[in-house]
CSV table of C-alpha atoms in Angstrom, one decimal:
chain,number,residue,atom,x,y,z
A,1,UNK,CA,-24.6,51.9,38.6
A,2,UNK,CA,-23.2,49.1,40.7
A,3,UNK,CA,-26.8,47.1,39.7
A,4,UNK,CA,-26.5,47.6,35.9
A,5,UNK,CA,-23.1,46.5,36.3
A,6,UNK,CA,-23.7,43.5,38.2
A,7,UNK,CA,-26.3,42.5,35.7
A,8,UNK,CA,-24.3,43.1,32.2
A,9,UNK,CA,-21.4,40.9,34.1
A,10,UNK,CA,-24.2,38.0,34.9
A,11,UNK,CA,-25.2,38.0,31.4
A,12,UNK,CA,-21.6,37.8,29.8
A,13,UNK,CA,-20.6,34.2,30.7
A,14,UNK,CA,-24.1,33.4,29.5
A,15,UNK,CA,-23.8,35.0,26.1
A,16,UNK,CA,-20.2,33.1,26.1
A,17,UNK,CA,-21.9,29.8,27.3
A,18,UNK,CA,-24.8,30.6,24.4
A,19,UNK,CA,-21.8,30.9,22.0
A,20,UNK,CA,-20.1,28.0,22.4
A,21,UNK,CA,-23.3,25.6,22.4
A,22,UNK,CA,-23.8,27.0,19.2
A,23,UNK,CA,-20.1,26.5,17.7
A,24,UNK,CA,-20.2,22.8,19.4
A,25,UNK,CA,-23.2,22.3,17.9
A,26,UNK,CA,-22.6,23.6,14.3
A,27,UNK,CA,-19.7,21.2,14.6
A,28,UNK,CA,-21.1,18.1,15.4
A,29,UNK,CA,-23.8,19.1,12.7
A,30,UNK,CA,-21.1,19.5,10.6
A,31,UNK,CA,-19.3,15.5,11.4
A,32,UNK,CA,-22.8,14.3,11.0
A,33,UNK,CA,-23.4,15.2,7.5
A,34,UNK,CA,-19.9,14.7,6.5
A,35,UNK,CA,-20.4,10.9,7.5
A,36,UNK,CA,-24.2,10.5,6.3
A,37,UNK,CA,-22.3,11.6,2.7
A,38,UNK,CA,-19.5,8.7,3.0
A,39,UNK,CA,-22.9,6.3,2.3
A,40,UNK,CA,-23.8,7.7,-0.9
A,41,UNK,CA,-20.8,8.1,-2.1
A,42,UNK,CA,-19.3,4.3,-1.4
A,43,UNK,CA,-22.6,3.5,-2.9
A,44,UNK,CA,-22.4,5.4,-6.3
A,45,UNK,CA,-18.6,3.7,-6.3
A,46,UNK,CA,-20.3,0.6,-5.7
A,47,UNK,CA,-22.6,0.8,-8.0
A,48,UNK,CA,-19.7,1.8,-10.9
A,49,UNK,CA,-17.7,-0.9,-10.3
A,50,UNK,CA,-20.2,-3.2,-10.4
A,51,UNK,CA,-21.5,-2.3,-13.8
A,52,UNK,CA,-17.8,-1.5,-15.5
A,53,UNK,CA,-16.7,-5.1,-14.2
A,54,UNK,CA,-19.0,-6.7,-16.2
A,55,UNK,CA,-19.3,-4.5,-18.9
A,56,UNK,CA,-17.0,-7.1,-21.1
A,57,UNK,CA,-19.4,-10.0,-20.1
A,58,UNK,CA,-19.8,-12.5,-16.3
A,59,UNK,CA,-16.5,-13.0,-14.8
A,60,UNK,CA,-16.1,-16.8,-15.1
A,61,UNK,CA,-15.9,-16.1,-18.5
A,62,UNK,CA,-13.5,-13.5,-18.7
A,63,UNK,CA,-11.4,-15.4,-15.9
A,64,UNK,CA,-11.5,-19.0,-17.5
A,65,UNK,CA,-12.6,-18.9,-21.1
A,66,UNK,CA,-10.5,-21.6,-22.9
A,67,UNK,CA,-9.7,-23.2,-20.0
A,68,UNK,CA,-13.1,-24.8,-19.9
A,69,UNK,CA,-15.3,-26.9,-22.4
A,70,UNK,CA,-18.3,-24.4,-23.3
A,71,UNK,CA,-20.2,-27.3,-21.7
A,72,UNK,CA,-18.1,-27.0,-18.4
A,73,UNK,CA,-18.0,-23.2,-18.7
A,74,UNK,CA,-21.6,-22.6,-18.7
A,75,UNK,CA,-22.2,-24.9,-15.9
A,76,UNK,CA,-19.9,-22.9,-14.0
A,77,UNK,CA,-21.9,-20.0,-15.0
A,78,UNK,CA,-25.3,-21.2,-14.0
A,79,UNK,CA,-23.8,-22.4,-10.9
A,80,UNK,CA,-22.4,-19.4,-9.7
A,81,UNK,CA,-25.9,-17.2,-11.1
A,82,UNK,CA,-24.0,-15.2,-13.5
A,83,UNK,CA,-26.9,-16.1,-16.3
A,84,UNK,CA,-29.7,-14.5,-14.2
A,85,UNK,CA,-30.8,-10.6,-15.5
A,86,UNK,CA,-28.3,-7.9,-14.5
A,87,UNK,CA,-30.2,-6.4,-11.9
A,88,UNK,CA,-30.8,-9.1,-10.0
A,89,UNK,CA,-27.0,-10.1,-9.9
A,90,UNK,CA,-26.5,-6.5,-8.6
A,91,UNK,CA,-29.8,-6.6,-5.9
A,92,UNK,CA,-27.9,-9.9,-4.4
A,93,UNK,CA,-24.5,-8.5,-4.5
A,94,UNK,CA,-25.7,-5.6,-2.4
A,95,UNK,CA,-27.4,-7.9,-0.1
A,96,UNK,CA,-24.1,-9.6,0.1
A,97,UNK,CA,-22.5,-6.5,0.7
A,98,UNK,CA,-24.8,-5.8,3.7
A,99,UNK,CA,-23.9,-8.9,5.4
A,100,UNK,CA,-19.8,-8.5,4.8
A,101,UNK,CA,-19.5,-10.9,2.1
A,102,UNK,CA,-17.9,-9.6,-1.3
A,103,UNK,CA,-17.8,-13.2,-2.7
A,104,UNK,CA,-15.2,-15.5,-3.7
A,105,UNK,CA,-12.2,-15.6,-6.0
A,106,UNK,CA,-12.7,-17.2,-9.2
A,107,UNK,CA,-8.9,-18.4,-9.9
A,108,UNK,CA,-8.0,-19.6,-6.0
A,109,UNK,CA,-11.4,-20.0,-4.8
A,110,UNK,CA,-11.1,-18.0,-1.8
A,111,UNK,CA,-13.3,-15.7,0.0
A,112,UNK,CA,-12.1,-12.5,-1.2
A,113,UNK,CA,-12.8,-10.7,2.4
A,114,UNK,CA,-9.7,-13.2,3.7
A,115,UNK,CA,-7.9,-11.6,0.8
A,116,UNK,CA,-8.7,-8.4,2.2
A,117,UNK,CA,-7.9,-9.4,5.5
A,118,UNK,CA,-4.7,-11.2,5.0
A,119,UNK,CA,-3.1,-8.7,2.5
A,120,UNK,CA,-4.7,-5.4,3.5
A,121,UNK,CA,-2.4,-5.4,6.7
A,122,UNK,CA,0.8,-4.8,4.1
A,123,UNK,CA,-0.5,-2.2,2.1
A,124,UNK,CA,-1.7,-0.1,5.5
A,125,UNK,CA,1.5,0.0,6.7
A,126,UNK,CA,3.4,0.6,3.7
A,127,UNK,CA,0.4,3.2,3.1
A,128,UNK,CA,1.3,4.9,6.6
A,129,UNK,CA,5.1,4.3,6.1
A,130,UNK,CA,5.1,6.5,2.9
A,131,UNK,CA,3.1,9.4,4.5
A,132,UNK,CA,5.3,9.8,7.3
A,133,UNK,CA,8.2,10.4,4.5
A,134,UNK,CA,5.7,12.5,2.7
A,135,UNK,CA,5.5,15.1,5.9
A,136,UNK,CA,9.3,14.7,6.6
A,137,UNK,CA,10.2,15.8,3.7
A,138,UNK,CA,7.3,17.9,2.5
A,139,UNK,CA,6.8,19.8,5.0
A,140,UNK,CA,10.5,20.1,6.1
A,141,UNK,CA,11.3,21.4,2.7
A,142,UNK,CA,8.2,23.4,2.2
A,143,UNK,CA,8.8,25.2,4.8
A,144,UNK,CA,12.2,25.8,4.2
A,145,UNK,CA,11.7,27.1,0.9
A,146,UNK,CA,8.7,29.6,2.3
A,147,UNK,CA,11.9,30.9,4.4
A,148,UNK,CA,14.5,31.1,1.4
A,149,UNK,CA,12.1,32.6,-1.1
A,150,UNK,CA,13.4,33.1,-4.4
A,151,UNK,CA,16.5,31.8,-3.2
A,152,UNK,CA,19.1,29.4,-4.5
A,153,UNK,CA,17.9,27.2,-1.9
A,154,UNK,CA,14.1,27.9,-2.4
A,155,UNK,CA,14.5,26.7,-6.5
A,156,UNK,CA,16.6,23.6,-5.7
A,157,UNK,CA,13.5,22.9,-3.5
A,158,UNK,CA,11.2,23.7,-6.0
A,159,UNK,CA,13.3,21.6,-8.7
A,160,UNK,CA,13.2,18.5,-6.6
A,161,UNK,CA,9.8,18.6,-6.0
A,162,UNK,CA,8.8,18.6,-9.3
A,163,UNK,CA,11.1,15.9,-9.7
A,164,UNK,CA,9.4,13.5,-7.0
A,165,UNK,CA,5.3,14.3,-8.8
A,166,UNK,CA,6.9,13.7,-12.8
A,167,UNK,CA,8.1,10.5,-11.6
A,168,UNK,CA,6.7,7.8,-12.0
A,169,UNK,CA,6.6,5.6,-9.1
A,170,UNK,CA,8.2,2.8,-11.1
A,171,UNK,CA,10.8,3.7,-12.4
A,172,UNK,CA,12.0,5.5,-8.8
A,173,UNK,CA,11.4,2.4,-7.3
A,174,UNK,CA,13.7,0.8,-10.2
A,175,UNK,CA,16.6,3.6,-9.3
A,176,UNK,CA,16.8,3.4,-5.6
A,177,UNK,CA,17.0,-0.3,-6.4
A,178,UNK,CA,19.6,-0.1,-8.2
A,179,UNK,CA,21.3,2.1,-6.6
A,180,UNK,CA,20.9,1.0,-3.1
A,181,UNK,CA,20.3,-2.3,-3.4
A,182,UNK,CA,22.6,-3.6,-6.5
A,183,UNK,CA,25.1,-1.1,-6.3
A,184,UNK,CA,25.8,0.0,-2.5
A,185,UNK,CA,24.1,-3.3,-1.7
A,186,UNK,CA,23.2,-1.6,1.8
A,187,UNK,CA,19.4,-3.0,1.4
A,188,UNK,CA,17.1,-5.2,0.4
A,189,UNK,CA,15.9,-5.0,-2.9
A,190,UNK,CA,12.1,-6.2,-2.5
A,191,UNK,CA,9.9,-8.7,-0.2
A,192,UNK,CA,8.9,-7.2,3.5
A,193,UNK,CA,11.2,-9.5,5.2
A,194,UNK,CA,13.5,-12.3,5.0
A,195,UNK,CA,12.5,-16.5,5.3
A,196,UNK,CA,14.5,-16.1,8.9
A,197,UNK,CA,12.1,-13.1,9.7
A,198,UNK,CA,9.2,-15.0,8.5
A,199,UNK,CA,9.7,-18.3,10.2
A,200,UNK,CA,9.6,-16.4,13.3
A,201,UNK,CA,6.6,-14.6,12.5
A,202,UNK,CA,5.5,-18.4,12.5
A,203,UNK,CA,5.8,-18.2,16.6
A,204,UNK,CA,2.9,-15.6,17.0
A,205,UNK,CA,-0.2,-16.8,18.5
A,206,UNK,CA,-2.3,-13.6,17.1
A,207,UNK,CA,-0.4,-11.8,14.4
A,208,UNK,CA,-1.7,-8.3,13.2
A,209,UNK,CA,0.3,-8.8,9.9
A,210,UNK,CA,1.5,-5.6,10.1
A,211,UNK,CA,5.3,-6.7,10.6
A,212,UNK,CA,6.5,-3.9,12.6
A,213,UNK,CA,4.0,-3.9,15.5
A,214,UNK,CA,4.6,-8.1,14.6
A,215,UNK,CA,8.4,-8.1,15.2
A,216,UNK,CA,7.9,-5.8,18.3
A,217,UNK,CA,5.2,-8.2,19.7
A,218,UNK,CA,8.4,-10.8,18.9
A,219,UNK,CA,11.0,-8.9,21.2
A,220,UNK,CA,13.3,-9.9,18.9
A,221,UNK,CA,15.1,-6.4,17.9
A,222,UNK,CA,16.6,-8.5,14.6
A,223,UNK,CA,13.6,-8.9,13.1
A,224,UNK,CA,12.3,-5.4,13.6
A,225,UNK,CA,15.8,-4.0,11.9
A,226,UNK,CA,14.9,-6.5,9.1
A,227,UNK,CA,11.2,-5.2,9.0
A,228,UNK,CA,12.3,-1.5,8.5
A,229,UNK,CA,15.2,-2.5,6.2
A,230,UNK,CA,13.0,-3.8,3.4
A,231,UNK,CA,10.5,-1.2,4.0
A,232,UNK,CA,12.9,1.8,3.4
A,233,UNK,CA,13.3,1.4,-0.3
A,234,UNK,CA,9.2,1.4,-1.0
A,235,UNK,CA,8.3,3.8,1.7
A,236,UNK,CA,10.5,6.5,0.0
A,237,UNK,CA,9.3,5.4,-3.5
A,238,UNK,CA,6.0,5.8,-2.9
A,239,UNK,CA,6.5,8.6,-0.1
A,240,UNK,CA,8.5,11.2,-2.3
A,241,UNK,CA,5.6,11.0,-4.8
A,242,UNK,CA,3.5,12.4,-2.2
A,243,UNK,CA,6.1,14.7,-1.0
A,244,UNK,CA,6.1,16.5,-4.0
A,245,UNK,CA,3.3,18.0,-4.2
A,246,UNK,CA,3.4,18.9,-0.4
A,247,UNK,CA,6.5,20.6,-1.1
A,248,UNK,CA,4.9,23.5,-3.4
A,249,UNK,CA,1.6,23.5,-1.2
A,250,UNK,CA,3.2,24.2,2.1
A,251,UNK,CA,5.3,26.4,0.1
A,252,UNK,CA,3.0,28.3,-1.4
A,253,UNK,CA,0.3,28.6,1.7
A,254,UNK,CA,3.6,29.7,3.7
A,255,UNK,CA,4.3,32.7,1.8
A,256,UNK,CA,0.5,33.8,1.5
A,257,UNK,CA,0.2,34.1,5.3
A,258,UNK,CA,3.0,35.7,5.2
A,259,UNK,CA,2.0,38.5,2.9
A,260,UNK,CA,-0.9,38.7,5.1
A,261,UNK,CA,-2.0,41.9,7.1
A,262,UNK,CA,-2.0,40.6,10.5
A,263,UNK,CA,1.9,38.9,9.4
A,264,UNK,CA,3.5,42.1,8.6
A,265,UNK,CA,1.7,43.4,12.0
A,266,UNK,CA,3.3,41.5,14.1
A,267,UNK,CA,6.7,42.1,11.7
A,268,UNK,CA,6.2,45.8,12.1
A,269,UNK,CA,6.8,45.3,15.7
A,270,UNK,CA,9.8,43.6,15.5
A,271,UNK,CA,8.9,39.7,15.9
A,272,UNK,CA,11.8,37.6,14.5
A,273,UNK,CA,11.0,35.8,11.4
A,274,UNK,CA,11.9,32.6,12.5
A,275,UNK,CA,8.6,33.4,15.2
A,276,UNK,CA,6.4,34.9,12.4
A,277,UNK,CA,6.4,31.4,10.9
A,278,UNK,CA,6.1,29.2,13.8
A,279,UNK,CA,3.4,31.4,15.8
A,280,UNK,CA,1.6,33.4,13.1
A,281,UNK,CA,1.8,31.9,9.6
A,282,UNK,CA,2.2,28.3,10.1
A,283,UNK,CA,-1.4,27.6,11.5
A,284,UNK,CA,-3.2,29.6,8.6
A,285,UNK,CA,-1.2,27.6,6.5
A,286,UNK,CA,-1.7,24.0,7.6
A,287,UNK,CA,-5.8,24.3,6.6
A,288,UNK,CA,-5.6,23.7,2.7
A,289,UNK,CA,-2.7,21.2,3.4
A,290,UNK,CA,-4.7,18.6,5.2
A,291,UNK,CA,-7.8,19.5,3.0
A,292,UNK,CA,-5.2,18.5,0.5
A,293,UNK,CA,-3.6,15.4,2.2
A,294,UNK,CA,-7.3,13.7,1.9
A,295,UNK,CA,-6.9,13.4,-1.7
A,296,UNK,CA,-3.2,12.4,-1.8
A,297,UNK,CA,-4.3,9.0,0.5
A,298,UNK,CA,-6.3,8.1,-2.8
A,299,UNK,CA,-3.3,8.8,-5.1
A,300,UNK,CA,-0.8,6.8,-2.6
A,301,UNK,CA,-3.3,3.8,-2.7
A,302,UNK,CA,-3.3,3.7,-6.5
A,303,UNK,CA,0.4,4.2,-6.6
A,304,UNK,CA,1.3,1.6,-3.9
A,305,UNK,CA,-0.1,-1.4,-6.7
A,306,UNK,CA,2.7,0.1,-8.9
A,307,UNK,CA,5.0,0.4,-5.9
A,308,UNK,CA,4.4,-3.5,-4.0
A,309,UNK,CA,4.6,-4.8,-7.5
A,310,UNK,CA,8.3,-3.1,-8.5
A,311,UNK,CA,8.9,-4.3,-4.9
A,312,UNK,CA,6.9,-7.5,-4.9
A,313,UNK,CA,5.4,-6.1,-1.2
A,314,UNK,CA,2.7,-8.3,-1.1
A,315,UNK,CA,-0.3,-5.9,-0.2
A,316,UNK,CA,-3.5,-4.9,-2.2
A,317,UNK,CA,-1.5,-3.7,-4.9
A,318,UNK,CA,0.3,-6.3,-5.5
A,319,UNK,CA,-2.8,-8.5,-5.6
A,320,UNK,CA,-4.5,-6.4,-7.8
A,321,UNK,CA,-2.0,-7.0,-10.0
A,322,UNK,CA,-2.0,-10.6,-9.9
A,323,UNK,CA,-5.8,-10.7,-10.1
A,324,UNK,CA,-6.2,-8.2,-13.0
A,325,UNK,CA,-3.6,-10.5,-15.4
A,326,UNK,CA,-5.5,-13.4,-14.4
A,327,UNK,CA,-8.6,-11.3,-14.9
A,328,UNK,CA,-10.3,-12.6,-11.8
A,329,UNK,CA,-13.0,-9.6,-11.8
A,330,UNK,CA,-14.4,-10.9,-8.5
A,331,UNK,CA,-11.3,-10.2,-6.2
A,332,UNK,CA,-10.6,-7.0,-8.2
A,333,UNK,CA,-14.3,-6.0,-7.4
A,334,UNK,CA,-13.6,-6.4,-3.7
A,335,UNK,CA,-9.9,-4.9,-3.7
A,336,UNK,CA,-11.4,-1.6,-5.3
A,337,UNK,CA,-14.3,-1.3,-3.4
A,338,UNK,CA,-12.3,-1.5,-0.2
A,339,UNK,CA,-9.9,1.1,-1.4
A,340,UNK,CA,-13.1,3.1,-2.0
A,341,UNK,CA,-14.5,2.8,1.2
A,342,UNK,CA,-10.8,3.9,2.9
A,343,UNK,CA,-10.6,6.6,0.7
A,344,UNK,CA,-14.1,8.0,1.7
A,345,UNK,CA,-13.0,7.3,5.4
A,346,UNK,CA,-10.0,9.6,5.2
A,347,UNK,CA,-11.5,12.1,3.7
A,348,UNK,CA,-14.0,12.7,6.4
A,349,UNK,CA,-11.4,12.4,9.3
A,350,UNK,CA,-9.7,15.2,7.2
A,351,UNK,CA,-12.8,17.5,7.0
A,352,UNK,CA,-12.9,16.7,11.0
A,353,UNK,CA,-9.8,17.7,11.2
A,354,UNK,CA,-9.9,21.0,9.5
A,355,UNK,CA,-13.1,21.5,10.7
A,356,UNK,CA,-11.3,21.3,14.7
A,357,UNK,CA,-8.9,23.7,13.5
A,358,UNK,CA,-10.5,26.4,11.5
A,359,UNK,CA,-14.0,27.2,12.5
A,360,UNK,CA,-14.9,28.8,9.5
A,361,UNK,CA,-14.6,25.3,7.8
A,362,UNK,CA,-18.0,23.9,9.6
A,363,UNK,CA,-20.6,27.1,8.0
C-alpha cells in the first residue's frame, strides 16, 4: 500500500509539470500566430490605401493641378515617377516601405516619417489621455449601474451613456468649450500649451514631444499645470465617447456573471454583495471588455482628427486634416497607414491580454 502510494504521489507533480508545459505552450502558440496575422493584415491595409489614393489619378495632380503650367505639372510628374504603370509605383512603394521610408510631402516637401515623428507624439498622448477618462468613468459607472439595476440610478447611467456614443465628438468638444472655456473661463479653449510653456520647451536637449513627460523632464511644476490644463477639455471630449459604450458593456457583462450559477452559490452562502462583485463577478466580466477596448483604440484614433481639429491639438488628426484640404495624398497615405499599423498593434496586446487572463481564450 505504502509503495502504490509513494508512486501515484511521484507521478502527480509530473502530470502537474506535464500540464502546465502544455498551457505555457498553447499560449505562446497562441502570441505567435496572433503576431504572424498583424503582417497580413497591415499589408491588405497597405495595399487598400495605396490603390483608393490614387483612384482619382497621381497625387501631384490632385495636390497642385492649377497651380502649375501642364508643362511644369507633368515634369513634376515624371520627376517624381508618377507616369510609370501602376504596379510598378506600388512594387517601389513597398520597397520603400521595407526600408522605413513612406516618401515625401507634396505641399511642404517634407519627409512624411518626420511628420509622423514630430506630430505622432501629440496624438499618443492625447490617445492615452482619453482612455484613462474612458475607464474612470466607464467602468466606474458601469459598475455602478450593475449594482443599482433597474434603478433610478442604473437608468440615469444608462441615459448618459447613450448620451456620450450619439454625440458627436465635435460638437462636445464645441460645448465644453463654451462652457468651460468662454463661459466659466476656468480653461483653455484649444492648443496643448501656451507660447510661455513652449519657449521653455525650447530648453530641452532631447524632447519626447509628449508634453507631460516634457514639462516633468523641465522641473518646472508651471508648465506641467499648463500641460494638463489644455489637455482636460480634449481628453474628456474624446474620452466620454469611448466611455459610452464601456458604460453598457461593463454593465451588461456585470449582471451576466451575476446571474451565473457559481454567483448565486457563493450568494446562497451569505457573501455580501458588495464581495460577489469584487471577488466573483468582476473577473468573468472584464474578458469581453478588453476584447472590446481593442476596437475602441481604432474609433478613438479616427475621432481624435475630429477632436485636435475642434481643439487645434496639433497631432495626426489635426494633420490629416490639413493634408486632406490641401489634398496632399502622400502625407495622408503615411498618416493612415501608421494608424493602421497601431491599430493592428493593439489589438494583438489585447488578445495577449485576454489570452493571460482567460485560458479558454488561447484553444
Amino acid at each position: 500500500m505504502s509503495d502504490s502510494a509513494t508512486a501515484t504521489s511521484s507521478t502527480t507533480p509530473a502530470k502537474a509539470k506535464t500540464k502546465k508545459n502544455r498551457l505555457s505552450g498553447s499560449f505562446f502558440r497562441f502570441v505567435l500566430t496572433r503576431f504572424l496575422l498583424i503582417i497580413p493584415t497591415v499589408f491588405i491595409l497597405v495595399t487598400i490605401v495605396f490603390f483608393v489614393m490614387r483612384a482619382t489619378g497621381d497625387p501631384i495632380s490632385a495636390a497642385l493641378g492649377g497651380r502649375l503650367t501642364p508643362a511644369e505639372l507633368q515634369q513634376r510628374i515624371h520627376a517624381a515617377g508618377y507616369d510609370r504603370p501602376l504596379i510598378v509605383q506600388y512594387v517601389d512603394y513597398l520597397g520603400g516601405l521595407l526600408h522605413g521610408d513612406l516618401g515625401t510631402t507634396l505641399t511642404d516637401n517634407q519627409p512624411v516619417i518626420s511628420i509622423l515623428t514630430h506630430y505622432g507624439a501629440a496624438t499618443f498622448e492625447l490617445a492615452f489621455l482619453a482612455l484613462i477618462v474612458a475607464l474612470i468613468v466607464g467602468i466606474g459607472l458601469g459598475r455602478l449601474a450593475a449594482r443599482k439595476r433597474d434603478r433610478a440610478a442604473d437608468t440615469g447611467i444608462r441615459i448618459f451613456a447613450i448620451l456620450c456614443y450619439a454625440t458627436p465628438v465635435f460638437f462636445l468638444g464645441l460645448v465644453l468649450k463654451l462652457i468651460f472655456a468662454v463661459w466659466l473661463n476656468i480653461l483653455p479653449a484649444s492648443g496643448r500649451s501656451d507660447l510661455n510653456s513652449e519657449m521653455q520647451f525650447t530648453r530641452l536637449v532631447s524632447p519626447t514631444g509628449f508634453y507631460i513627460i516634457d514639462a516633468i523632464q523641465l522641473g518646472d511644476m508651471n508648465v506641467l499645470v499648463d500641460v494638463l490644463r489644455h489637455a482636460v477639455l480634449p481628453a474628456v471630449a474624446l474620452g466620454l465617447l469611448t466611455a459610452g459604450v464601456f458604460i453598457r458593456l461593463v454593465r451588461t457583462n456585470v449582471i451576466s456573471t451575476y446571474n451565473s450559477g457559481y454567483v448565486e452559490a457563493a450568494r446562497s452562502r451569505g457573501v455580501s454583495e458588495k464581495r460577489l462583485l469584487n471577488k466573483h463577478a468582476w473577473r468573468p466580466a472584464l474578458i469581453p471588455i478588453i476584447t472590446v477596448m481593442g476596437m475602441q483604440i481604432a474609433l478613438m484614433l479616427a475621432g481624435a482628427v475630429l477632436t485636435e481639429t475642434t481643439f487645434e491639438w496639433k497631432g495626426l488628426g489635426f494633420m490629416l486634416s490639413q493634408y486632406l484640404k490641401a489634398r496632399d495624398f502622400v502625407a495622408v497615405q503615411g498618416i493612415v497607414i501608421l494608424i493602421a499599423i497601431i491599430v493592428a498593434v493593439v489589438n494583438f496586446l489585447v488578445d495577449v491580454i485576454a489570452a493571460l487572463i482567460d485560458p479558454r481564450v488561447r484553444y
